[in-house]
XYZ file of C-alpha atoms in Angstrom:
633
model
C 24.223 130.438 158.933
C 27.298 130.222 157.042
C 29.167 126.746 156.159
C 32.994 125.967 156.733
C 35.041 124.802 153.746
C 35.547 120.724 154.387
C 39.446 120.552 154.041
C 41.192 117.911 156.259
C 43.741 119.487 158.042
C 43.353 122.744 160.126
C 46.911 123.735 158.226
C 45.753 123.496 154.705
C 42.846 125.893 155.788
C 45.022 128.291 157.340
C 47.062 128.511 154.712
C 44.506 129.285 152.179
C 42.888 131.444 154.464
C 46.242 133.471 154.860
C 46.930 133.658 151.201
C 43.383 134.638 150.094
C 43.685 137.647 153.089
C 46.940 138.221 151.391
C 46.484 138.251 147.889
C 42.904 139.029 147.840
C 42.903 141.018 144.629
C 45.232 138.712 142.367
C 44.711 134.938 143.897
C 42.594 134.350 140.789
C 45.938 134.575 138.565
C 48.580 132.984 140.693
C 50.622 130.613 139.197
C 50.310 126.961 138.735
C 54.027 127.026 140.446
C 52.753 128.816 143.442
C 49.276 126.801 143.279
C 51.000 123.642 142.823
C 53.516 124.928 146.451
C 49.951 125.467 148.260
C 48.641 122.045 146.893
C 51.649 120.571 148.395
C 50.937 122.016 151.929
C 47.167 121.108 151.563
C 48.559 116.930 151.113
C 51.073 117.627 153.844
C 49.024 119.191 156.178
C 46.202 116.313 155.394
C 48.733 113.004 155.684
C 50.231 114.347 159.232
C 46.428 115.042 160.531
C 45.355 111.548 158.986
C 48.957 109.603 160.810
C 48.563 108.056 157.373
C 48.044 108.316 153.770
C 44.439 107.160 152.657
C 43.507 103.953 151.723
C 40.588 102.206 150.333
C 39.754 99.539 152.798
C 36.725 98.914 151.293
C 38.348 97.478 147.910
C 40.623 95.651 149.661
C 37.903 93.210 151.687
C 36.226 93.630 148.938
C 39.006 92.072 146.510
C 39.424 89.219 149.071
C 36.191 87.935 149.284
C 35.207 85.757 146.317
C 33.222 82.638 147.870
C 29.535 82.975 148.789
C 29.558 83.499 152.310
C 26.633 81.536 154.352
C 23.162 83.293 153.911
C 24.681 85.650 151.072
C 22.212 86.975 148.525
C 24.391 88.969 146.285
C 28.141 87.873 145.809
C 31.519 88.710 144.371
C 32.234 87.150 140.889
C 35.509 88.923 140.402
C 37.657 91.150 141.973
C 36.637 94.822 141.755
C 38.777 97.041 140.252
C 40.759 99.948 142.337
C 38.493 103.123 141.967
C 39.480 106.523 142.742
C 36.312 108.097 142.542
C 35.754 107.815 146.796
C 37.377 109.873 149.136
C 36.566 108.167 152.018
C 37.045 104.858 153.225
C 33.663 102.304 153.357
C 33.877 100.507 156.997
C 32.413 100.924 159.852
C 34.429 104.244 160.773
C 32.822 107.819 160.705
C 34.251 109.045 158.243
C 33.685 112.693 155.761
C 33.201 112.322 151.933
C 35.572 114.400 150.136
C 34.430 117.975 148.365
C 33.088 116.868 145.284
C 35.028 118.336 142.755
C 32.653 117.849 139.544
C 35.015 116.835 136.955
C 36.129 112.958 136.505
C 39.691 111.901 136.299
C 40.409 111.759 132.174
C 43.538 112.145 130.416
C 44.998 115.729 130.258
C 43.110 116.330 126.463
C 42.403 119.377 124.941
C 38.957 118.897 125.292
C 39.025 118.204 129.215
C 41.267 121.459 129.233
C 38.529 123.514 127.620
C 36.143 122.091 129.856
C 37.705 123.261 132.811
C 38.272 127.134 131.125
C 34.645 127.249 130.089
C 33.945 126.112 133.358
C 35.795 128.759 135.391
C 34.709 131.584 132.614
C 31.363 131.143 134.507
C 31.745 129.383 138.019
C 27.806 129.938 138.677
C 26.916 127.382 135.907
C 28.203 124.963 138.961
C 25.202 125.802 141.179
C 22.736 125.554 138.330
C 20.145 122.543 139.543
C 17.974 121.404 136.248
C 14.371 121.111 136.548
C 12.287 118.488 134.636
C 8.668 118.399 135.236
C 6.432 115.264 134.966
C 3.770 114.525 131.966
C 0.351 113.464 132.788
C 0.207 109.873 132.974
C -2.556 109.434 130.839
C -0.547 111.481 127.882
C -0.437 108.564 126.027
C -3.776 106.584 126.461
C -4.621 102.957 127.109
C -5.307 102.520 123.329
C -1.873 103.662 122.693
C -2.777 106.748 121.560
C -1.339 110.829 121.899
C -3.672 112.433 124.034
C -4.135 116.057 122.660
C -1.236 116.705 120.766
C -1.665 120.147 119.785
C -2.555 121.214 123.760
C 0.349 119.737 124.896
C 2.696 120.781 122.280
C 1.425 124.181 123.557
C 2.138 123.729 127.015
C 5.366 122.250 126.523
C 6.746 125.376 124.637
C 5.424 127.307 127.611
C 7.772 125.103 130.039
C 11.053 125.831 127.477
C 9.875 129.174 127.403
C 10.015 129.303 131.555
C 13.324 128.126 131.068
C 12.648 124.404 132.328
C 15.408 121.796 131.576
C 13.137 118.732 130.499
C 10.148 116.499 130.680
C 9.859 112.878 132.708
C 7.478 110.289 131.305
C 6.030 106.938 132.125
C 6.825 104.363 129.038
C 3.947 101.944 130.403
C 4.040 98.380 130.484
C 0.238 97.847 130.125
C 0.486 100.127 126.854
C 3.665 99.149 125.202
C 3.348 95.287 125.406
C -0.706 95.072 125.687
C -1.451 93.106 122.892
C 1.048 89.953 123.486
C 4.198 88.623 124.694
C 7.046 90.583 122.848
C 4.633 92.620 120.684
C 5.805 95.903 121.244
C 4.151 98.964 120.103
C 6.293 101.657 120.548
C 4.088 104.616 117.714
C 2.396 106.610 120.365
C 5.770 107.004 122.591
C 7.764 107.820 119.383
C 5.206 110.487 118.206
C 5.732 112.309 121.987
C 9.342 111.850 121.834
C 10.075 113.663 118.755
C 7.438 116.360 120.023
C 9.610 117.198 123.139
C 12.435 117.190 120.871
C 10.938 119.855 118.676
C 10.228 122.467 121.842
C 13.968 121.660 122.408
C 13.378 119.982 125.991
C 15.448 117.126 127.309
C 13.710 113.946 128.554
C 13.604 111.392 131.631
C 12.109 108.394 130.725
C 10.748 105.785 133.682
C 10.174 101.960 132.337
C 6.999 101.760 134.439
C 6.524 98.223 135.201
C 3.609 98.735 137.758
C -0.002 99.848 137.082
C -1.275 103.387 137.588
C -4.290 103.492 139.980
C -4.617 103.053 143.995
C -1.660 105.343 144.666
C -1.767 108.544 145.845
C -2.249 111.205 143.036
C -3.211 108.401 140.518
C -5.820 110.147 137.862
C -6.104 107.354 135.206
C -5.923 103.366 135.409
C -3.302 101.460 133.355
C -3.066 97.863 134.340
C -0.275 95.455 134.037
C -0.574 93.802 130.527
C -3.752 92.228 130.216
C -1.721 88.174 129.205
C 0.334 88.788 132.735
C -3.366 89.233 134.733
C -4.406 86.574 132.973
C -1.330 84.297 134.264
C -2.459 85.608 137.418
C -5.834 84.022 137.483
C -4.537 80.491 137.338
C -1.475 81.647 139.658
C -1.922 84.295 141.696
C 0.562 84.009 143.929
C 2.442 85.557 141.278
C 1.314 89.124 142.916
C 2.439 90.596 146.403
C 0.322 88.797 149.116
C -0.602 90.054 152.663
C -1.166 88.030 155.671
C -4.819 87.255 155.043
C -4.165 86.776 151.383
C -5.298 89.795 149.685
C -3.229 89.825 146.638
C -1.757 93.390 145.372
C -1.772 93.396 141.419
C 0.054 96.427 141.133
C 2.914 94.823 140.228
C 4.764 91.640 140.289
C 5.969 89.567 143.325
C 10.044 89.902 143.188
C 9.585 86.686 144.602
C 9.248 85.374 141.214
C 12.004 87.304 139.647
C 13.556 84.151 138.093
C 10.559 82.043 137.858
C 9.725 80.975 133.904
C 6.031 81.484 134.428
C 5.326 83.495 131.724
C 4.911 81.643 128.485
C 8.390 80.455 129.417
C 10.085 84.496 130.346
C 10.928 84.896 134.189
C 9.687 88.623 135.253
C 13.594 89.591 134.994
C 13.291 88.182 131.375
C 10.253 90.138 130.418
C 11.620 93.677 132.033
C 14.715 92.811 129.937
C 13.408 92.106 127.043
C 11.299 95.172 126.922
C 13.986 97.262 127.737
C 15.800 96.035 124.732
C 13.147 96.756 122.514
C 12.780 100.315 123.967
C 16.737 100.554 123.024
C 15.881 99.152 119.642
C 13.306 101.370 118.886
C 14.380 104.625 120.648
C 17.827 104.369 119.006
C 17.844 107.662 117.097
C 16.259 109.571 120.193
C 19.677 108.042 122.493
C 21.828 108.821 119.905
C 20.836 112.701 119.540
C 20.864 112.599 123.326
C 17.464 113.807 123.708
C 16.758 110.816 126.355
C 19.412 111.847 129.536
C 18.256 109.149 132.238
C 16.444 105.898 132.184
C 14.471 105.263 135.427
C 14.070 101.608 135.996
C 10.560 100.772 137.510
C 11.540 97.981 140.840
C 8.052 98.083 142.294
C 4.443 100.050 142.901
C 4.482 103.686 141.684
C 7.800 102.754 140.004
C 9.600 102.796 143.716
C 12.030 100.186 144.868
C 9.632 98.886 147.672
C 7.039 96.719 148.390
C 3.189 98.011 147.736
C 2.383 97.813 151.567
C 0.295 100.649 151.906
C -2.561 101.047 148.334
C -4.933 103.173 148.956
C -7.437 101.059 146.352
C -7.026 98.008 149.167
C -7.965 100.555 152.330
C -4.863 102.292 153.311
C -5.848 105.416 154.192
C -2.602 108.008 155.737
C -1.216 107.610 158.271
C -2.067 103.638 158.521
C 1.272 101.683 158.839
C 1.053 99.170 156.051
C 1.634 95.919 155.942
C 3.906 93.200 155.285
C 3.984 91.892 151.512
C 5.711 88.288 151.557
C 2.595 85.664 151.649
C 2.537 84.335 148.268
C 4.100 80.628 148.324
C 7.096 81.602 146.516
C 8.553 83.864 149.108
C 6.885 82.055 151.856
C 9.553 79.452 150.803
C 12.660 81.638 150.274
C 12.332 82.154 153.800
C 11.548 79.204 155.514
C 14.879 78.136 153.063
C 16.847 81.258 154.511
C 15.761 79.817 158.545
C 16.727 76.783 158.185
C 20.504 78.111 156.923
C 20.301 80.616 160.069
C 19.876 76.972 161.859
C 16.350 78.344 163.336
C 13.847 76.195 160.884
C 11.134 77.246 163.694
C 11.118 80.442 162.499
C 7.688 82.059 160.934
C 6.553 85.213 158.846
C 4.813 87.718 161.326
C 1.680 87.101 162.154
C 1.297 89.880 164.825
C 2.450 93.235 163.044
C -1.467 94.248 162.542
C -3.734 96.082 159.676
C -2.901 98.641 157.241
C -4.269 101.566 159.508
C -3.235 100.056 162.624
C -0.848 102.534 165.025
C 2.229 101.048 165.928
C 1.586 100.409 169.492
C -1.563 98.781 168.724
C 0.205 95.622 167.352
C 2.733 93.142 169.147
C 5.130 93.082 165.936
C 5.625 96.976 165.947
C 5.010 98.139 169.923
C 8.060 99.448 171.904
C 9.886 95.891 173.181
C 7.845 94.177 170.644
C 8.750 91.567 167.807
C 10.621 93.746 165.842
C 13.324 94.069 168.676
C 14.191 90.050 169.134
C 16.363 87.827 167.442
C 13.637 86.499 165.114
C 12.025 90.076 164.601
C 15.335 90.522 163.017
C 16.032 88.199 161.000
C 13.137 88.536 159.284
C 13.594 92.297 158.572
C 16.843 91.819 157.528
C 15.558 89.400 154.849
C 12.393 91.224 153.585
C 14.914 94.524 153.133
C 17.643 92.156 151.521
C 15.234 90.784 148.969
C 14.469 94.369 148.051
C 18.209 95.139 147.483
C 18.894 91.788 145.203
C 15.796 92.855 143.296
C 16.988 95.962 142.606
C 20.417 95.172 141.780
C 19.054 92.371 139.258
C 17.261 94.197 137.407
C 19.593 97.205 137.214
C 22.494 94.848 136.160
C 19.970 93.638 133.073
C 19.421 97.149 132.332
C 23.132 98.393 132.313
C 23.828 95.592 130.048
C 21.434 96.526 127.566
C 22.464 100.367 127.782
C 25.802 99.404 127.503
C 27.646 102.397 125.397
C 24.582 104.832 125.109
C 25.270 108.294 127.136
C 22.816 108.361 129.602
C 22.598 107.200 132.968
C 20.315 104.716 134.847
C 18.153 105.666 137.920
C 16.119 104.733 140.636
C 13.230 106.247 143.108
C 12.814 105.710 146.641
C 9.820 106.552 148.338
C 9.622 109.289 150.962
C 8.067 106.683 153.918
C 8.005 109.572 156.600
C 5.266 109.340 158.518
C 6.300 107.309 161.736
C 9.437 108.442 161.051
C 9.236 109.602 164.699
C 8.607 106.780 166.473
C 10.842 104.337 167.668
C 9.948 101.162 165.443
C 9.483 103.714 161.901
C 6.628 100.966 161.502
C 5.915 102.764 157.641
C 9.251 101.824 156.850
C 9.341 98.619 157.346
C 6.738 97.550 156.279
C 8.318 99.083 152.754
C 10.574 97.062 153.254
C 13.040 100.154 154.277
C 14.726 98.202 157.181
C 15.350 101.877 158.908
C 15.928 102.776 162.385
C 17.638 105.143 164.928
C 20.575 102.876 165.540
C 20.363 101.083 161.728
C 20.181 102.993 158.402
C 18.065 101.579 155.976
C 18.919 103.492 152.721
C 22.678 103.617 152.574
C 22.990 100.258 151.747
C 20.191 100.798 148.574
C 23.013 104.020 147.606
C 25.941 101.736 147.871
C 24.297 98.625 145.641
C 23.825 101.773 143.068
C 27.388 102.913 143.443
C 28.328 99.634 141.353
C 25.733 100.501 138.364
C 26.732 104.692 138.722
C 22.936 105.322 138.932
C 21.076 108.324 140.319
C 19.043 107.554 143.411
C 15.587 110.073 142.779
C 14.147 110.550 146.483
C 10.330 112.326 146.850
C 8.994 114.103 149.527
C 11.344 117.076 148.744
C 9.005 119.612 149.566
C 7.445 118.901 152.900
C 7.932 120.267 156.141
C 7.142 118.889 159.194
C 4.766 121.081 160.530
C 2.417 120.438 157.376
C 1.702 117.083 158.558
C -0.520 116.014 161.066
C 0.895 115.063 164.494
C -0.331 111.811 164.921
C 1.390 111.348 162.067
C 4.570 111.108 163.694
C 6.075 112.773 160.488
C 9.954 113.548 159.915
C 9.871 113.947 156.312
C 12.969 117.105 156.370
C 14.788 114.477 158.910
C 14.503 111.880 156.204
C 15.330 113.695 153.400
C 18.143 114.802 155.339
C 19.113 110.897 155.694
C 18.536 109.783 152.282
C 20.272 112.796 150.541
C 23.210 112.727 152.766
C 23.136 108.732 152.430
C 23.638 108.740 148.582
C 26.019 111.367 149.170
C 28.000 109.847 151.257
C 28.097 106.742 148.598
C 29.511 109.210 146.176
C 25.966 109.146 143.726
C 24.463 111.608 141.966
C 21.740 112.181 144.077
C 18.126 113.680 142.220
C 14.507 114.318 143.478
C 10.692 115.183 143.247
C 7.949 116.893 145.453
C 5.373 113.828 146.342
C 1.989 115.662 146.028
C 1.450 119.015 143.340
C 2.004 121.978 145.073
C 2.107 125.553 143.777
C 2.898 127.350 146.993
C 6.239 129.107 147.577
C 6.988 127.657 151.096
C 7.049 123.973 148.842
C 8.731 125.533 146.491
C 11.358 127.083 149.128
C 11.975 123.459 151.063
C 12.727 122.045 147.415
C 15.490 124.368 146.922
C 16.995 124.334 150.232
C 17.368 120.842 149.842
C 18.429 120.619 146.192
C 21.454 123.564 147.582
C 21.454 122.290 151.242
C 24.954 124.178 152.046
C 24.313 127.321 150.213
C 25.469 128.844 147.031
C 29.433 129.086 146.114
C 29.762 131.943 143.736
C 32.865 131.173 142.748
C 32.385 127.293 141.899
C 30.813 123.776 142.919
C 28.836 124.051 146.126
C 29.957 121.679 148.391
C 26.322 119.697 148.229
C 23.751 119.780 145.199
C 21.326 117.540 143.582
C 21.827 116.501 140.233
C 18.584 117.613 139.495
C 14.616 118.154 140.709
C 11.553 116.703 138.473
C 8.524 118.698 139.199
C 4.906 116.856 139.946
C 3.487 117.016 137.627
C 2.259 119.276 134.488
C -1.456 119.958 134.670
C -3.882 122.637 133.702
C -3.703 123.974 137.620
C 0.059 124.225 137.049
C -0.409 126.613 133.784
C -3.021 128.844 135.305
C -1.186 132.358 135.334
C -0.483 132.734 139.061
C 0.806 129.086 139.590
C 3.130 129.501 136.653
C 4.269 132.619 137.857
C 5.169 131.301 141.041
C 6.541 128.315 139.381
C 8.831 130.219 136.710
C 10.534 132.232 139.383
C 11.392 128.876 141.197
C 12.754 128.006 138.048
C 14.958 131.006 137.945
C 16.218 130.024 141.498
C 16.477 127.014 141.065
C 18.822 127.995 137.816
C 20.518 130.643 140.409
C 18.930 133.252 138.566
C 20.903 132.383 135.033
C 19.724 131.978 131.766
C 18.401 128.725 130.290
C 21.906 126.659 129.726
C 20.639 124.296 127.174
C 24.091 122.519 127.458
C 24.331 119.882 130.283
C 28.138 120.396 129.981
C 28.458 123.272 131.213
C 26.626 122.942 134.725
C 28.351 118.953 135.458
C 26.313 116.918 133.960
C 29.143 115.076 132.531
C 27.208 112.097 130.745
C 29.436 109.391 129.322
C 28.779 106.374 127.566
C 27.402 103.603 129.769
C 30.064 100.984 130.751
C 29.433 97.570 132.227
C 28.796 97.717 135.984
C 31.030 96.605 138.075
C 31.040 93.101 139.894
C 28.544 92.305 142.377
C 28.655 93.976 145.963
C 28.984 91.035 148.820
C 25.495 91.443 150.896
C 28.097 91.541 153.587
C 29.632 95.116 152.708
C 26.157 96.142 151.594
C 25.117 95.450 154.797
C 28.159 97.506 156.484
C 26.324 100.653 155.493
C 23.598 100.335 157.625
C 25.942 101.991 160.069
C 24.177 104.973 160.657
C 26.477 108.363 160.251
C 25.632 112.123 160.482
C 24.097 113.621 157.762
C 25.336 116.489 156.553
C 23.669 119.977 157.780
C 21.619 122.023 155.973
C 20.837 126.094 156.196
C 18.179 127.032 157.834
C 16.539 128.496 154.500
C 16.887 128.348 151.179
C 19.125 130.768 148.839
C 21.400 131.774 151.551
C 24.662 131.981 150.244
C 28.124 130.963 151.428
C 30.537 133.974 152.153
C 32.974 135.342 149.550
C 36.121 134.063 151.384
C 34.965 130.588 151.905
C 33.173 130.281 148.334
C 36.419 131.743 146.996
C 38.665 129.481 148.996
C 36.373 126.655 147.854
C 37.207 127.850 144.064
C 40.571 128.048 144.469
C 40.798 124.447 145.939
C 38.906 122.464 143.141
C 40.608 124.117 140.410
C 44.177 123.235 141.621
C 42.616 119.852 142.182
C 41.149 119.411 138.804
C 44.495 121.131 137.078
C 46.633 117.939 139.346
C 44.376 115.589 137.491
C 44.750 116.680 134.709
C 48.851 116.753 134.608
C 48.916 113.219 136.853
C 46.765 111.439 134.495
């Protein structure tokens, strides 16, 4: 299975294709004259197929819409500026993303010149995907302490040795700020920092606001700090709530987000604040650039979603959850959101059944059931909106406090796919991933990001559907497919993990088909690729000889069989210092991007790589592109 190159117009394709039949031996020399003649064709040939040139549509509503619209959760404070980072215009129509071309528009410098000669002096360096790999989440322990340092200095030179990228860790709440409000013991993180500096391994850092224990794959317990339980006793509605009011204290309610409950800090105060002192105190480690992303914790297991399946409460797989929105405080956010809808009648579910229910066993979630009316609705659209504000709040806090450091902020999403399936993806929403055949639920998540230039990191990368059972209704490569395509789509740098350890090569195949889903280009970008896989997780079962055997040659693939590029540079990882997000996305245009759209295809397997002509053709396009940069800016 071979791709196409993604030109518009059927004329700038034909000419290409002419020239590089042509001139197959010297196209790599012609001259910027002759390039700059073909570019002209290519913008010709695209304007008469378009009828028009392009326009941003999406900027201009945007720029128009300043007042809080009825209902709105997130609004405009100023107009957003013009951006020419998007090919493609953000309405309703079905539109392609341009081919990413992997450089940024900057100022014809010197430096940007070299960049673009080192670059084409070794075009594979574009297909190279990093690979990080996860610590243990008990490497530091709950007294704040290095858990074997010598043993894991050992296995960490192993992982350079393999040739991996970096290491992810969780920074954890319950550790860090354990003893008191704003006392901050940062040793034991410091100590393992400048340890994964020494084996010369970059590092992903996740500001774990949740506890570790009742998820899936959860070895050791870390709880929330111990003063926030104890706020908890006297309030616990300050903790997700089900319908028969079990609380969830895996992490806070974002239905108190900006309440001043704790010893006079709101939740978005006390992630803030934290963050700051993880700035303050990691400052050297930014600087040197050791640290490359910072994963923002928005719920359990450090996923932007609500905890509705645990498996410490009864969940067991494939069970479908349940709603998380019974503690008073978002009880009353929406009985306030009815009565603006002008239906004050309106009620939280009280049919969509038990964590291990099926969906046709409840009256919420059946075909022609709640879900599908007017009310059914409304309510999904506000438990998935509430989940978007919470996000973007606590991003925008986080951006601001990052504000000039070179790295770049992320998220995770969970993998929800079983009942993926079925016609009411019952999992889903009760995640709070408002996600169905007609309505796409994770778009909108991308396009809040696309203000903050985060990474969205999606699991479930290496599971097939044929692994899972059927009554699970799974369509975890479907999904991935969705998500991937989604953030893609939004223009993000789009990342990943496998959900559960695996040390089998068919995993280890489905995560690099997906991280190349159209193939390799040997002669440049590929037209898809993920900014980079994180590996779950580093354990003694990884290390044993065969595993790492297996797991070194992924590696190598995953690298497209280069060396170790210790230079992000060099493969696109383009990292600059952090500006100020932009202004706030109207819920309104968020909310446009639940149009669903085709995601982009994949090859059937994994390392199958494009033809010559079209890689070649593909080369030859993005380097007249980047040189018209260049000279226009």
């Amino acid at each position: 299975m071979r791709e196409k190159i993604d030109i518009d117009g059927p004329e700038a394709l034909s000419i290409l294709h002419h020239r590089s039949k042509k001139e197959e031996a010297t196209s790599t020399t012609t001259s910027l004259i002759d390039l700059r003649a073909v570019m002209d064709n290519i913008v010709c040939a695209a304007q008469r197929n378009m009828g028009t040139r392009m326009t941003f549509q999406f900027q201009e509503r945007y720029n128009s819409q300043h007042e809080r619209m009825p209902g709105e959760v997130i609004r405009a404070e100023k107009a957003r500026k013009q951006r020419v980072t998007h090919g493609f215009k953000l309405d309703r129509s079905h539109v392609k993303k341009q081919p990413r071309l992997g450089l940024p528009f900057k100022a014809a410098t010197a430096e940007s010149e070299l960049q673009i000669r080192t670059i084409s002096e070794d075009p594979m360096l574009a297909n190279y995907v990093p690979v990080y790999v996860m610590l243990p989440l008990g490497v530091v322990t709950n007294e704040n302490v290095l858990e074997d340092r010598v043993g894991l200095e050992n296995q960490l030179r192993e992982l350079h040795a393999a040739g991996v990228d970096g290491v992810m860790v969780d920074v954890w709440w319950g550790i860090v700020e354990s003893k008191g409000p704003q006392q901050y013991d940062w040793s034991a993180y410091r100590t393992l920092f400048q340890l994964v500096q020494n084996c010369k391994l970059k590092l992903q850092v996740i500001m774990s606001f949740h506890q570790c224990g009742g998820n899936v794959g959860d070895s050791v317990f870390i709880s929330l700090p111990k003063w926030v339980l104890e706020v908890g006793e006297s309030n616990p509605d300050i903790f997700y709530t089900n319908y028969t009011g079990i609380r969830n204290k895996e992490c806070l309610s974002l239905g108190v987000d900006n309440q001043p409950l704790f010893h006079g800090r709101s939740p978005i105060e006390l992630y803030t604040d934290y963050i700051k002192s993880f700035r303050d105190n990691m400052e050297d480690f930014l600087e040197s650039e050791l640290i490359i992303d910072i994963e923002v914790g928005l719920g359990p297991a450090g996923e932007l979603r609500y905890p509705s399946y645990s498996e410490n409460l009864g969940w067991v797989f494939p069970g479908i959850g349940e709603f998380q929105c019974y503690d008073k405080y978002l009880k009353a956010d929406f009985k306030e959101a009815a009565a603006k809808a002008e239906h004050p009648e309106w009620e939280l579910p009280d049919n969509a059944g038990e964590s291990n229910d099926e969906p046709e066993s409840t009256e919420f979630f059946k075909s022609g059931g709640t879900y599908q009316t007017e009310e059914g609705k409304f309510f999904l659209t506000w438990y998935s909106n509430k989940l978007l504000t919470h996000g973007d709040d606590v991003l925008d806090e986080a951006n601001n406090v990052f504000l000039g450091c070179k790295v770049k902020l992320a998220i995770k999403v969970a993998g929800i796919h079983w009942w993926y399936k079925t016609e009411s993806h019952a999992a889903e929403l009760t995640s709070g991933y408002y996600n169905l055949c007609h309505r796409d639920g994770y778009r909108p998540i991308a396009r809040m990001l696309s203000r903050h230039k985060a990474i969205l990191n999606f699991t479930c990368l290496e599971m097939r559907n044929d692994e899972q059972p059927v009554e699970a209704h799974s369509g975890a490569q479907e999904l991935v497919k969705q998500v991937l395509s989604g953030g893609w789509m939004e223009n993000l740098e789009v990342a990943g993990e496998n959900a559960l350890a695996r040390y089998d090569r068919g995993a280890y195949n489905q995560i690099l088909l997906n991280a190349r889903p159209a193939g390799i280009n040997k002669f440049g970008p590929p037209r898809l690729k993920m900014y980079g896989v994180t590996y779950l997780r580093l354990s003694e079962e990884l290390m044993q000889q065969t595993n790492f055997d297996i797991f070194k040659a992924f590696v190598r693939k995953m690298h497209v069989n280069l060396d170790y590029c210790p230079d992000p540079e060099r493969y696109y990882h383009f990292t600059e210092p952090m500006e100020r997000s932009e202004p706030r996305i109207p819920l309104q245009l968020l909310l446009e991007a639940t149009q669903p759209l085709e995601p982009y295809q994949w090859l059937e397997e994994a390392n199958v790589s494009q033809s010559d002509v079209v890689g070649f053709l593909n080369y030859i396009v993005s380097i007249i592109l980047r040189i018209l940069r260049l000279k226009v800016n």
